[in-house]
Coordinates of C-alpha atoms in Angstrom, one line a residue:
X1 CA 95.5 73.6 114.4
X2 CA 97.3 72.2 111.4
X3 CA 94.4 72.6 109.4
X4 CA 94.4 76.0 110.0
X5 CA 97.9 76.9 109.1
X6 CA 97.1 75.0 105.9
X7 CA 94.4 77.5 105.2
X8 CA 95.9 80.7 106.1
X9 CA 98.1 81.1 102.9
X10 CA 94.7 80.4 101.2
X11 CA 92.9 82.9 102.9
X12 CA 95.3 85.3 102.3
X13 CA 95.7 84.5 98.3
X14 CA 91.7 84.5 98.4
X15 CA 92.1 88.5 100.0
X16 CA 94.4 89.9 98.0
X17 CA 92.7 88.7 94.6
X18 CA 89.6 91.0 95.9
X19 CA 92.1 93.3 96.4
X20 CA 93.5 93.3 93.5
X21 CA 89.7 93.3 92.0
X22 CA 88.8 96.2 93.3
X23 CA 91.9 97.9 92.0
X24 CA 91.5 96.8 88.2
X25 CA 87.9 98.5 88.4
X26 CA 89.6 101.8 90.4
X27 CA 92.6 102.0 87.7
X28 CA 90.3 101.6 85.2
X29 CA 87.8 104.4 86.0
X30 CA 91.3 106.4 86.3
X31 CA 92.8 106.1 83.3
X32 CA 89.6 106.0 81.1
X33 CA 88.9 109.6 82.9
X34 CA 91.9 110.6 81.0
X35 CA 95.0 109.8 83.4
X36 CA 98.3 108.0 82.1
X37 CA 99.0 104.5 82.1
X38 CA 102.9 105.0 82.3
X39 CA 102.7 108.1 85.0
X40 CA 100.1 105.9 87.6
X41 CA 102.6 102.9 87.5
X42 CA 105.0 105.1 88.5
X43 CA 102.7 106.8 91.7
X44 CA 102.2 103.4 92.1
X45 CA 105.4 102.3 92.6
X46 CA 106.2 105.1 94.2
X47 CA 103.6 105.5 96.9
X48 CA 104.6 101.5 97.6
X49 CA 107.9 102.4 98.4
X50 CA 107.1 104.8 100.6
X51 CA 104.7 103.0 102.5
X52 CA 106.8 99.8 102.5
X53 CA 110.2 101.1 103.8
X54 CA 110.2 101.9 106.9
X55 CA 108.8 98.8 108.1
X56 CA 111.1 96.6 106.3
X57 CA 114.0 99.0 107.9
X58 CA 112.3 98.4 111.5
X59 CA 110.8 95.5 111.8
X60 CA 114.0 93.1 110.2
X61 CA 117.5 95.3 111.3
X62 CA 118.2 92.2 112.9
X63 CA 117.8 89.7 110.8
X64 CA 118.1 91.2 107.7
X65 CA 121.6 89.4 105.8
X66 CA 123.7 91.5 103.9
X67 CA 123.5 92.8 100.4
X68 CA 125.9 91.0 98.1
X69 CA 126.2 91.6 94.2
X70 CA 124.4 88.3 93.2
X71 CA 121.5 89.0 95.0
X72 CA 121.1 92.7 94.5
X73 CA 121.5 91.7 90.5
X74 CA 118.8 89.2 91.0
X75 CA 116.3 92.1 92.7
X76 CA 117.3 94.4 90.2
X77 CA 115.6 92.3 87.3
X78 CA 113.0 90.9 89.3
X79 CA 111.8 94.6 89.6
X80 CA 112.1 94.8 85.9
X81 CA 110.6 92.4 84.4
X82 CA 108.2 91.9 87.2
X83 CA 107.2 95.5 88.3
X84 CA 108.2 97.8 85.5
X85 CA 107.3 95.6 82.2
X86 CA 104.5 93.5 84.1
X87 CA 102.6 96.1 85.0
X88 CA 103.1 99.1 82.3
X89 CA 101.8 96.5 80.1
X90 CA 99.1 95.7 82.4
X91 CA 98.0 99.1 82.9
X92 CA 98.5 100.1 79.1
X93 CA 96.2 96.2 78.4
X94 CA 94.0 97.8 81.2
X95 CA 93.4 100.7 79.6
X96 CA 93.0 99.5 75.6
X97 CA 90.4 96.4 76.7
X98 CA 88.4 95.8 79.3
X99 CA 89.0 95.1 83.3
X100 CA 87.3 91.4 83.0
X101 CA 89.8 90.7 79.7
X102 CA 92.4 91.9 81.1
X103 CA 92.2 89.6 84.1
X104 CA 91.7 86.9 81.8
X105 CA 94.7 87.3 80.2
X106 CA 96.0 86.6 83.6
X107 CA 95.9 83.4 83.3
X108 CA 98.3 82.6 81.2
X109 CA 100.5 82.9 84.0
X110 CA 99.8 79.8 86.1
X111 CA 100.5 77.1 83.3
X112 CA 103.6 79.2 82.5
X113 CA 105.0 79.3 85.7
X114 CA 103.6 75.7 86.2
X115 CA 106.1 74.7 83.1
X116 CA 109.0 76.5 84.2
X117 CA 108.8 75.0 87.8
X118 CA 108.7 72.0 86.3
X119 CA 111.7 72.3 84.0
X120 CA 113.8 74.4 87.0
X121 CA 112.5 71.0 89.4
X122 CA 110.2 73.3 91.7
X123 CA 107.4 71.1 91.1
X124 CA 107.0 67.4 90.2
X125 CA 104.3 65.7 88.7
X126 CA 103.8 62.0 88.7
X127 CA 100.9 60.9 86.0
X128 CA 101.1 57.8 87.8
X129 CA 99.2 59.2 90.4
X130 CA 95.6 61.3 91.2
X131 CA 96.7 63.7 92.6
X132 CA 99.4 64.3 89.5
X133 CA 97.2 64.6 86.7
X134 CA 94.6 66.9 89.3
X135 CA 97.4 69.3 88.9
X136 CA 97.9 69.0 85.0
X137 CA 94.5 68.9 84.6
X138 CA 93.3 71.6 86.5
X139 CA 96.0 73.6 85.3
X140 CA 94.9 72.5 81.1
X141 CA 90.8 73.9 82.3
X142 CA 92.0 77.3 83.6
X143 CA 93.9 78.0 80.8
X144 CA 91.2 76.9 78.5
X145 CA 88.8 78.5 80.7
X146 CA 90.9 81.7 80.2
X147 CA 90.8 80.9 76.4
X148 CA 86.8 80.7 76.6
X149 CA 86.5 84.2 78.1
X150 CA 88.9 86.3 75.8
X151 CA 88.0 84.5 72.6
X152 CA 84.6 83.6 72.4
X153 CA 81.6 85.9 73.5
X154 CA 78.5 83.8 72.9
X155 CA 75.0 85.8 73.5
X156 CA 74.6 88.6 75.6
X157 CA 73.1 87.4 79.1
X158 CA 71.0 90.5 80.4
X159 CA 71.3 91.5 83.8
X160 CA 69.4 93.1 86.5
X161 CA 70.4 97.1 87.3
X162 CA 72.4 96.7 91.1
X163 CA 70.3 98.4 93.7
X164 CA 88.0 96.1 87.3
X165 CA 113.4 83.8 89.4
X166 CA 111.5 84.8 92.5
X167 CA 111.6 81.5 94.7
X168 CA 115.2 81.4 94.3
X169 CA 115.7 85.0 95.4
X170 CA 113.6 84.2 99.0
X171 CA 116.2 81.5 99.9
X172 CA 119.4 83.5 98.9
X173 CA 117.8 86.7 100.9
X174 CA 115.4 85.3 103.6
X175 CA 114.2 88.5 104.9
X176 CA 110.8 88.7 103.3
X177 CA 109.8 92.1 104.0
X178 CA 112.8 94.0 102.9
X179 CA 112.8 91.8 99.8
X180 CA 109.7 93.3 98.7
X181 CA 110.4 97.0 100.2
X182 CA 113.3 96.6 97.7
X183 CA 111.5 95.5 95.3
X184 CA 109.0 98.3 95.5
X185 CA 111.9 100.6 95.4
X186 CA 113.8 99.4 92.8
X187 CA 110.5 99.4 90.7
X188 CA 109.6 102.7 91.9
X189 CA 113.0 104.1 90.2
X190 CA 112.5 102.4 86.8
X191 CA 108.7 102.7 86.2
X192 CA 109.7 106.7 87.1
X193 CA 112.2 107.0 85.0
X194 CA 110.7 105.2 81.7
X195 CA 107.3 107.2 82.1
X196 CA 109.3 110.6 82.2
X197 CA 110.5 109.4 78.7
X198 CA 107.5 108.4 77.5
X199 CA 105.5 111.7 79.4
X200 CA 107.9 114.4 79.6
X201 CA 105.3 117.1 79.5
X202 CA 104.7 117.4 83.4
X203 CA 100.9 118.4 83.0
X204 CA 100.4 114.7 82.3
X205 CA 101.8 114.3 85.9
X206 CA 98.9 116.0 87.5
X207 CA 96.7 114.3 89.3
X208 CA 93.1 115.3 88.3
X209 CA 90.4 113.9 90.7
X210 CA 89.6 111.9 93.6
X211 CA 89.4 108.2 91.8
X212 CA 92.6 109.1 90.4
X213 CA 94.5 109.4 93.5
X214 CA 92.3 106.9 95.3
X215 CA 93.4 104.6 92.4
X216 CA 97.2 105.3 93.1
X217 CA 97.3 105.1 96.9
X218 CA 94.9 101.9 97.2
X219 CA 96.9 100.0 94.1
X220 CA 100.5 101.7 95.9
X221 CA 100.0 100.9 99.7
X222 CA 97.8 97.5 99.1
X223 CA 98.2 95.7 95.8
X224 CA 101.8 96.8 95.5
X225 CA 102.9 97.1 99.1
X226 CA 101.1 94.6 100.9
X227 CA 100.7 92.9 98.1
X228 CA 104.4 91.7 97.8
X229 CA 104.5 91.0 101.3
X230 CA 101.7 88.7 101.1
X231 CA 102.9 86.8 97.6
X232 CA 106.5 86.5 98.9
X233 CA 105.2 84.9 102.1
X234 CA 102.9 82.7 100.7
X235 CA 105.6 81.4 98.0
X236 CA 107.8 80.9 101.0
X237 CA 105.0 78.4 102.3
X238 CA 103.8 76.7 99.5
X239 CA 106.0 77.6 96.1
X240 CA 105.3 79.4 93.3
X241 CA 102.6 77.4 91.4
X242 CA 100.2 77.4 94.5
X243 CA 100.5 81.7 94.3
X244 CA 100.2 81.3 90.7
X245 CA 97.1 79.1 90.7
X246 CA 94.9 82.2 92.3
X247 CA 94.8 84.7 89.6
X248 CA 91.9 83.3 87.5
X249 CA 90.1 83.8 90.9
X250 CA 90.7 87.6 90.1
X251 CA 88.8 86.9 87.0
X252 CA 85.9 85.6 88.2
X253 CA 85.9 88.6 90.8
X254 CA 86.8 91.3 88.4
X255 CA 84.1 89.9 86.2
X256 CA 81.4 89.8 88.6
X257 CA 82.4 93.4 89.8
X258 CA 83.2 95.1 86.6
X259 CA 79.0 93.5 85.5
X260 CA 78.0 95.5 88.9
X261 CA 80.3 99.0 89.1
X262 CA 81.2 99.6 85.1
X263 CA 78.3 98.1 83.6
X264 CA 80.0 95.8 81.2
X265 CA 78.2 93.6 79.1
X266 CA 78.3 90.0 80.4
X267 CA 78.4 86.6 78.1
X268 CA 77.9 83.4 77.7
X269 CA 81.3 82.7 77.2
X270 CA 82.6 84.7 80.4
X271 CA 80.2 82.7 82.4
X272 CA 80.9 79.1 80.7
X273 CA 85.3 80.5 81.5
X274 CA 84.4 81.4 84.9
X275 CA 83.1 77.9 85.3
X276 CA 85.9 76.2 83.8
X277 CA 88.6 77.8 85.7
X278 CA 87.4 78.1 89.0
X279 CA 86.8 73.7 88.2
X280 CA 90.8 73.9 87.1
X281 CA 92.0 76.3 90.4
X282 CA 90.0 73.3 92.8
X283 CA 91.5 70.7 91.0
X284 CA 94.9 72.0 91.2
X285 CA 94.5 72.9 94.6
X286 CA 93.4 69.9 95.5
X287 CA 96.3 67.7 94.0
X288 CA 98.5 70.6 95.2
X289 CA 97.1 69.8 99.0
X290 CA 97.3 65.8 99.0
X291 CA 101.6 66.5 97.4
X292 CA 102.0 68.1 101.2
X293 CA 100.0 65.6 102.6
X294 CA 102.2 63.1 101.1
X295 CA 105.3 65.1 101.9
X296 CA 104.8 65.5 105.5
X297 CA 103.4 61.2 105.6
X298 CA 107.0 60.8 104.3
X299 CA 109.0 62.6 106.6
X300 CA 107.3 61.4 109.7
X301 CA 107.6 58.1 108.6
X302 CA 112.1 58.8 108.0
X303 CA 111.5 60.3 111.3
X304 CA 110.0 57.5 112.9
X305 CA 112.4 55.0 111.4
X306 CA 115.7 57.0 112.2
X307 CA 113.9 57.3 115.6
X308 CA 113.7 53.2 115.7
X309 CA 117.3 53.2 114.5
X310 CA 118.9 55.2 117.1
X311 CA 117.5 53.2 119.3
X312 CA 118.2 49.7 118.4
X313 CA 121.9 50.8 117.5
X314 CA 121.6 52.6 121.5
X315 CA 120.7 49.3 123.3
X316 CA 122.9 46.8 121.1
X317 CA 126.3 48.6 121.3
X318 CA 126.9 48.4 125.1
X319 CA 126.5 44.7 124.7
X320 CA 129.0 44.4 121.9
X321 CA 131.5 47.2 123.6
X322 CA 131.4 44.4 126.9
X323 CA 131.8 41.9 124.7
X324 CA 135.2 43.1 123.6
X325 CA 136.8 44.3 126.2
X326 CA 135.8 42.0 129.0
X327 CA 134.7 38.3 127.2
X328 CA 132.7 36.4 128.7
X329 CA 134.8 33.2 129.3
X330 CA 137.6 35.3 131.1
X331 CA 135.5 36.5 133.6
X332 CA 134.1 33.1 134.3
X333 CA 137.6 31.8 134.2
X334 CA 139.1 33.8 137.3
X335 CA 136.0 33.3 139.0
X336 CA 137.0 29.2 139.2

């Protein structure tokens, strides 16, 4: 059983990176069809919102703490930097390259947040041990796996027709679900109101075919919506560099699926990245896995000797409290 609960949060990291495959190849067949970038963040956001709120109102009423300043400062930038700049950029990067570069580009993000757990004391790393420099290691291939696939292209393999300051926030507002309703929310309001600056003429607003809206309710209700749900759990669990650590999954499965649905040319060096990083994201994993193994070892071993303590301390101090109050030689005394 515990090795099951180990593997859930992988499971569901594994899930949501096909998830979030399938909607780099949906956004990108949208906005190459002629829709904005700016305008489906914002349907994005908005649709998440929507879907998200109610069940955060429902589901936590009663153990949802209350808002204070701090905190709602906190969500407020969170949603900015990591909603409204994260994903306009993604979208416009999206749009502008490719669905497989652009998940490539993705990760960059492991060994950044990798260094800043480090330097914020979220994550240790011991090169004294294996499992320490697994971790560095691993983390030094994806990135340079990453590097492989956006920089070099090698020759053109053919192919067969077929038959794109969060962690912190969880603890000072443990109710995971409205965390991310708000998060959708407050994103929701500032991706709408920066793409009706940039796209103020409201035809652009229009949606104009199926993928289009299929694109925004799939990326909205899943990726966005579900999405945070999952991440914010699964950071609860097991931090912020083991969440990290899945995106260059996404772009070996972005790759593979962009090569089947859009047709896009596949190389030598794509395949020789996929290689490397999916090597790094085991190795990491894997030093990531024996840190908890070593964690819980440690705890039931202070367990185990408070445990012993109690115990000798319970069967010596009636002795001693007899000792005191009633010597020995006294009692013998009045019995002669």
């Amino acid at each position: 059983m515990g090795s099951l609960e180990s593997l859930k949060p992988v499971a569901a990291m594994v899930g949501l990176n096909f998830g979030y495959a399938i909607m780099n190849i949906m956004i990108r067949s949208a906005l190459t069809g002629g829709m904005s970038s700016y305008v489906f963040v914002a349907y994005r956001q908005q649709v998440a919102a929507i879907s998200l709120t109610p069940f955060a109102f429902f589901l936590e009423r009663k153990k949802r703490p209350p808002m204070t300043l701090p905190v709602f400062c906190r969500i407020f930038m969170i949603s900015f930097i990591g909603v409204l700049m994260n994903q306009m950029f993604y979208a416009k990067g999206l749009y502008l390259a490719s669905a497989t570069l652009a998940g490539a580009m993705g990760n960059l993000v492991p060994a950044v947040t990798f260094l800043i757990a480090i330097i914020l004391g979220l994550e240790k790393v011991n090169m004294r041990s294996i499992r320490g420099e697994a971790k560095l290691l691993g983390t030094l291939i994806c990135v340079t796996g990453a590097l492989v696939m956006t920089l070099y292209k090698g020759p053109l393999i053919e192919k067969h027709r077929p038959r794109s300051l969060h962690v912190s926030t969880i603890k000072k507002y443990p109710a995971q679900l409205s965390l991310s309703a708000m998060f959708c929310i407050f994103g929701a309001v500032q991706c709408t109101v920066v793409a009706s600056i940039i796209e103020p003429d409201l035809k652009t607003w229009t949606i104009g075919s199926n993928i289009e809206l299929l694109s925004v309710l799939f990326s909205g209700i899943v990726c966005s919506g579900i999405g945070f749900c999952v991440q914010t759990w699964c950071i609860s669990k097991r931090g912020p560099v083991f969440v990290a650590m899945f995106n260059p999954l996404l772009t070996v499965i972005v790759a593979a699926m962009a090569t089947i649905i859009l047709h896009e040319k596949v190389h030598a060096g794509s395949v020789g990245g996929s290689i490397l990083i999916v090597g790094g994201l085991y190795a990491v994993l894997w030093g990531k896995s024996k840190d908890i193994e070593l964690n819980e070892d440690q705890l039931t071993s202070m367990g185990v000797a408070k445990g012993l303590s109690d115990s000798i301390q319970g069967t010596k101090s009636p002795d001693l409290s007899i000792d005191i109050t009633e010597p020995l030689l006294e009692k013998e005394a009045s019995k002669i």
